[in-house]
Amino acid sequence: MSAALQAFVGFRQVAKVFAVDGAPVTAVRDFSLDIGEGEFVAIVGGSGCGKSTLLRLLVGLDSAHDGDITIGGAPVAGVGADRAIVFQEHRLFPWLTVAENVGLGLADEKLSRSERDRRVAEHLDLVGLQGFARALPHQLSGGMAQRVAIARGLVARPRILMLDEPFAALDALTRRLLQDELLRIHQQQALTTLLVTHDVEEALYLADRVVVMTPRPGSIRRIVAVAQPRPRVRTDASLQALREEILALLI
């Protein structure tokens, strides 16, 4: 983390154990990480190393863990409007319009109908879906559906955005376009962003730091700082060198 950034999100010796067929399985062990406010951090690692588990713990969907997780110095206690998560599957309700799906992100907000509609329209504009408010999910491409999911995550104006392999199911061109859209939104809204991905190139293109995980039980093998200024060139030799370094750590 840059010396100019103070810790906003903190993991302290976090461990998570699941029971599988009555036997304990340690998914995460001794995970400690500070994330600065407005920082973009990516976590990479093999399947089963606990990447997604860490997101679930931070968003507050699972409180059964050892160690401490804090936001602004306060312990995480359940879900909250200050955090949002976007999954690999868009998880839109097929019988609701695009606007209605985005509006679900405001379910816990006490807003007038006009303010709710304004917020939904603002965030559809943010993700480039003007004119699609009344469309149904089956009328959208995969990339458009994922934009709806991102808008739903952002509409309550969280301080922390978490993304769990959000572009993995998309074709290469759409994935690149949405990566650039995510960077634009991150910079425009100064969001603290935590991305889980298997794609090392994606992590290096997007993140300020890349956290490389060990195999299960997952812990931090190395944290790689990405010093290249944005906008980055994907084929930049220094990024390619970092890619080879990280891949060597994952093998």
Short mmCIF file of C-alpha atoms in Angstrom, two decimals:
data_model
loop_
_atom_site.label_atom_id
_atom_site.label_comp_id
_atom_site.label_asym_id
_atom_site.label_seq_id
_atom_site.Cartn_x
_atom_site.Cartn_y
_atom_site.Cartn_z
CA MET A 1 0.00 0.00 0.00
CA SER A 2 1.26 3.50 -0.85
CA ALA A 3 2.64 5.40 2.12
CA ALA A 4 0.21 8.20 1.22
CA LEU A 5 -2.76 5.93 1.82
CA GLN A 6 -3.91 5.09 5.33
CA ALA A 7 -5.46 1.71 6.02
CA PHE A 8 -9.20 1.82 5.36
CA VAL A 9 -9.95 -1.91 5.11
CA GLY A 10 -7.98 -4.17 7.41
CA PHE A 11 -7.63 -7.95 7.61
CA ARG A 12 -5.72 -9.15 10.68
CA GLN A 13 -4.67 -12.81 10.88
CA VAL A 14 -7.97 -13.89 9.35
CA ALA A 15 -8.67 -17.63 9.16
CA LYS A 16 -11.74 -19.48 7.92
CA VAL A 17 -12.52 -23.15 8.48
CA PHE A 18 -15.41 -25.02 6.84
CA ALA A 19 -16.86 -28.36 7.85
CA VAL A 20 -16.95 -30.78 4.91
CA ASP A 21 -18.51 -34.19 5.60
CA GLY A 22 -17.92 -33.56 9.27
CA ALA A 23 -14.21 -32.84 8.83
CA PRO A 24 -12.63 -29.37 9.16
CA VAL A 25 -11.19 -27.83 5.99
CA THR A 26 -9.15 -24.64 6.33
CA ALA A 27 -9.88 -22.32 3.42
CA VAL A 28 -7.92 -19.25 4.60
CA ARG A 29 -5.10 -19.08 7.13
CA ASP A 30 -3.26 -16.09 8.65
CA PHE A 31 -4.42 -13.56 6.04
CA SER A 32 -3.37 -10.00 6.91
CA LEU A 33 -3.78 -7.06 4.52
CA ASP A 34 -4.36 -3.31 4.68
CA ILE A 35 -6.18 -1.55 1.82
CA GLY A 36 -6.13 2.22 1.47
CA GLU A 37 -9.27 4.23 0.78
CA GLY A 38 -9.68 4.60 -2.97
CA GLU A 39 -7.14 1.86 -3.69
CA PHE A 40 -7.72 -0.89 -6.27
CA VAL A 41 -6.45 -4.28 -5.08
CA ALA A 42 -6.69 -7.56 -7.00
CA ILE A 43 -6.39 -11.02 -5.46
CA VAL A 44 -5.17 -13.85 -7.69
CA GLY A 45 -4.70 -17.53 -6.95
CA GLY A 46 -5.77 -21.01 -7.91
CA SER A 47 -9.23 -22.44 -7.38
CA GLY A 48 -10.03 -23.17 -3.74
CA CYS A 49 -7.43 -20.82 -2.24
CA GLY A 50 -10.04 -18.74 -0.41
CA LYS A 51 -10.26 -15.69 -2.68
CA SER A 52 -14.06 -15.60 -2.83
CA THR A 53 -14.28 -16.52 0.85
CA LEU A 54 -12.41 -13.31 1.71
CA LEU A 55 -14.97 -11.25 -0.20
CA ARG A 56 -17.85 -12.96 1.60
CA LEU A 57 -16.23 -12.21 4.94
CA LEU A 58 -15.65 -8.55 4.08
CA VAL A 59 -19.16 -8.01 2.72
CA GLY A 60 -20.54 -9.52 5.94
CA LEU A 61 -22.24 -12.61 4.53
CA ASP A 62 -20.23 -14.86 6.86
CA SER A 63 -19.18 -13.85 10.36
CA ALA A 64 -17.79 -17.21 11.51
CA HIS A 65 -14.05 -16.62 11.21
CA ASP A 66 -10.97 -16.08 13.31
CA GLY A 67 -9.02 -12.83 13.26
CA ASP A 68 -10.29 -9.29 12.70
CA ILE A 69 -11.80 -7.54 9.70
CA THR A 70 -12.28 -3.78 9.99
CA ILE A 71 -13.52 -0.86 7.90
CA GLY A 72 -12.34 2.53 9.03
CA GLY A 73 -11.12 0.91 12.22
CA ALA A 74 -14.55 -0.52 13.12
CA PRO A 75 -15.20 -4.29 13.06
CA VAL A 76 -17.36 -5.62 10.23
CA ALA A 77 -20.72 -6.60 11.71
CA GLY A 78 -23.00 -8.01 9.04
CA VAL A 79 -23.84 -6.55 5.66
CA GLY A 80 -24.07 -2.80 5.17
CA ALA A 81 -24.74 -0.16 2.54
CA ASP A 82 -21.09 0.86 2.65
CA ARG A 83 -20.19 -2.37 0.79
CA ALA A 84 -21.37 -3.91 -2.47
CA ILE A 85 -20.43 -7.10 -4.28
CA VAL A 86 -20.74 -8.13 -7.94
CA PHE A 87 -20.55 -11.85 -8.76
CA GLN A 88 -19.51 -13.72 -11.90
CA GLU A 89 -23.17 -14.41 -12.69
CA HIS A 90 -25.22 -11.24 -13.02
CA ARG A 91 -28.06 -12.72 -10.90
CA LEU A 92 -30.75 -10.50 -12.43
CA PHE A 93 -34.39 -11.34 -11.84
CA PRO A 94 -35.73 -12.26 -15.30
CA TRP A 95 -39.24 -10.91 -14.65
CA LEU A 96 -38.00 -7.46 -13.62
CA THR A 97 -36.91 -4.69 -15.97
CA VAL A 98 -33.37 -3.35 -15.97
CA ALA A 99 -34.46 -0.36 -13.88
CA GLU A 100 -36.29 -2.58 -11.40
CA ASN A 101 -33.26 -4.85 -11.04
CA VAL A 102 -31.00 -1.88 -10.35
CA GLY A 103 -33.57 -0.49 -7.93
CA LEU A 104 -33.20 -3.60 -5.77
CA GLY A 105 -29.92 -2.11 -4.62
CA LEU A 106 -31.96 0.61 -2.89
CA ALA A 107 -34.28 -1.77 -1.03
CA ASP A 108 -32.98 -0.64 2.36
CA GLU A 109 -32.87 3.07 1.50
CA LYS A 110 -35.66 5.40 2.64
CA LEU A 111 -36.10 7.37 -0.56
CA SER A 112 -39.00 9.01 -2.36
CA ARG A 113 -40.09 7.45 -5.63
CA SER A 114 -38.67 10.38 -7.58
CA GLU A 115 -35.29 10.17 -5.81
CA ARG A 116 -35.19 6.41 -6.32
CA ASP A 117 -35.92 6.81 -10.03
CA ARG A 118 -33.29 9.53 -10.30
CA ARG A 119 -30.63 7.39 -8.63
CA VAL A 120 -31.44 4.41 -10.87
CA ALA A 121 -31.30 6.56 -14.01
CA GLU A 122 -28.02 8.12 -12.86
CA HIS A 123 -26.39 4.73 -12.44
CA LEU A 124 -27.73 3.32 -15.69
CA ASP A 125 -26.10 6.33 -17.32
CA LEU A 126 -22.90 5.63 -15.39
CA VAL A 127 -22.61 2.13 -16.89
CA GLY A 128 -23.67 3.21 -20.38
CA LEU A 129 -27.18 1.74 -20.42
CA GLN A 130 -29.22 4.82 -21.19
CA GLY A 131 -32.38 3.81 -23.01
CA PHE A 132 -32.48 0.27 -21.59
CA ALA A 133 -34.35 0.98 -18.35
CA ARG A 134 -37.47 -0.91 -19.50
CA ALA A 135 -35.65 -3.82 -21.14
CA LEU A 136 -35.85 -7.30 -19.63
CA PRO A 137 -32.70 -9.33 -18.87
CA HIS A 138 -33.28 -11.78 -21.75
CA GLN A 139 -33.08 -8.84 -24.15
CA LEU A 140 -29.54 -7.98 -23.05
CA SER A 141 -26.15 -9.32 -24.06
CA GLY A 142 -23.96 -10.89 -21.38
CA GLY A 143 -21.87 -7.74 -21.11
CA MET A 144 -24.95 -5.54 -20.77
CA ALA A 145 -26.37 -7.80 -18.07
CA GLN A 146 -23.12 -7.50 -16.13
CA ARG A 147 -23.29 -3.72 -16.47
CA VAL A 148 -26.73 -3.90 -14.84
CA ALA A 149 -25.25 -5.93 -11.99
CA ILE A 150 -22.52 -3.31 -11.51
CA ALA A 151 -25.10 -0.51 -11.53
CA ARG A 152 -27.15 -2.40 -8.92
CA GLY A 153 -24.05 -2.70 -6.77
CA LEU A 154 -23.23 1.00 -7.05
CA VAL A 155 -26.69 2.55 -6.77
CA ALA A 156 -26.60 2.69 -2.95
CA ARG A 157 -23.28 4.57 -3.23
CA PRO A 158 -21.05 2.14 -1.34
CA ARG A 159 -17.54 3.06 -0.27
CA ILE A 160 -16.21 -0.40 -1.09
CA LEU A 161 -16.89 -2.37 -4.28
CA MET A 162 -16.03 -6.07 -4.38
CA LEU A 163 -16.00 -8.08 -7.59
CA ASP A 164 -15.79 -11.87 -7.75
CA GLU A 165 -14.60 -12.91 -11.24
CA PRO A 166 -17.06 -10.42 -12.77
CA PHE A 167 -15.91 -10.80 -16.38
CA ALA A 168 -14.89 -14.47 -16.48
CA ALA A 169 -17.94 -15.62 -18.46
CA LEU A 170 -17.63 -12.92 -21.15
CA ASP A 171 -15.89 -13.01 -24.50
CA ALA A 172 -12.44 -11.41 -24.73
CA LEU A 173 -13.56 -8.19 -26.43
CA THR A 174 -16.45 -7.56 -24.03
CA ARG A 175 -14.20 -8.35 -21.08
CA ARG A 176 -11.70 -5.71 -22.19
CA LEU A 177 -14.41 -3.12 -22.70
CA LEU A 178 -15.85 -3.74 -19.24
CA GLN A 179 -12.41 -3.64 -17.65
CA ASP A 180 -12.00 -0.12 -19.03
CA GLU A 181 -15.50 0.80 -17.83
CA LEU A 182 -14.66 -0.49 -14.35
CA LEU A 183 -11.50 1.63 -14.26
CA ARG A 184 -13.45 4.70 -15.35
CA ILE A 185 -16.04 4.16 -12.60
CA HIS A 186 -13.37 3.42 -9.99
CA GLN A 187 -11.53 6.64 -10.76
CA GLN A 188 -14.67 8.76 -11.16
CA GLN A 189 -16.14 7.67 -7.82
CA ALA A 190 -12.87 7.11 -5.89
CA LEU A 191 -14.13 3.67 -4.87
CA THR A 192 -12.10 1.32 -2.76
CA THR A 193 -12.14 -1.75 -5.02
CA LEU A 194 -11.27 -5.37 -4.31
CA LEU A 195 -11.24 -7.72 -7.31
CA VAL A 196 -10.92 -11.51 -7.24
CA THR A 197 -9.73 -12.98 -10.53
CA HIS A 198 -7.89 -15.93 -12.05
CA ASP A 199 -6.68 -13.65 -14.87
CA VAL A 200 -3.23 -12.28 -14.05
CA GLU A 201 -3.26 -9.89 -17.02
CA GLU A 202 -6.59 -8.48 -15.84
CA ALA A 203 -5.22 -7.98 -12.34
CA LEU A 204 -2.14 -6.15 -13.61
CA TYR A 205 -4.14 -3.96 -15.99
CA LEU A 206 -6.60 -2.86 -13.31
CA ALA A 207 -5.02 -2.92 -9.87
CA ASP A 208 -2.64 -0.79 -7.84
CA ARG A 209 -1.46 -3.96 -6.07
CA VAL A 210 -1.85 -7.65 -6.81
CA VAL A 211 -2.11 -10.06 -3.88
CA VAL A 212 -0.82 -13.51 -4.86
CA MET A 213 -2.32 -16.35 -2.81
CA THR A 214 -0.89 -19.74 -1.89
CA PRO A 215 -2.92 -22.90 -2.58
CA ARG A 216 -5.41 -23.94 0.10
CA PRO A 217 -5.24 -23.05 2.88
CA GLY A 218 -4.92 -19.62 1.31
CA SER A 219 -2.49 -17.09 2.67
CA ILE A 220 -0.50 -14.32 1.05
CA ARG A 221 2.52 -15.51 -0.91
CA ARG A 222 3.49 -12.08 -2.19
CA ILE A 223 2.07 -8.62 -2.80
CA VAL A 224 3.13 -7.12 -6.12
CA ALA A 225 2.89 -3.35 -6.55
CA VAL A 226 1.99 -2.16 -10.07
CA ALA A 227 3.80 1.15 -10.53
CA GLN A 228 2.80 1.80 -14.15
CA PRO A 229 0.59 4.90 -14.46
CA ARG A 230 -2.85 4.68 -16.00
CA PRO A 231 -3.97 4.37 -18.72
CA ARG A 232 -1.84 1.25 -19.03
CA VAL A 233 -0.79 -0.49 -22.22
CA ARG A 234 -1.58 -4.19 -21.93
CA THR A 235 1.48 -5.19 -23.95
CA ASP A 236 3.89 -3.01 -21.93
CA ALA A 237 7.12 -4.92 -21.30
CA SER A 238 7.14 -4.12 -17.59
CA LEU A 239 3.62 -5.51 -17.18
CA GLN A 240 4.61 -8.62 -19.08
CA ALA A 241 7.57 -9.07 -16.75
CA LEU A 242 5.27 -8.79 -13.73
CA ARG A 243 2.91 -11.29 -15.35
CA GLU A 244 5.71 -13.84 -15.68
CA GLU A 245 6.76 -13.20 -12.09
CA ILE A 246 3.24 -13.78 -10.76
CA LEU A 247 2.62 -16.86 -12.91
CA ALA A 248 5.84 -18.36 -11.57
CA LEU A 249 4.51 -17.84 -8.04
CA LEU A 250 1.24 -19.58 -8.92
CA ILE A 251 2.75 -22.69 -10.50
#
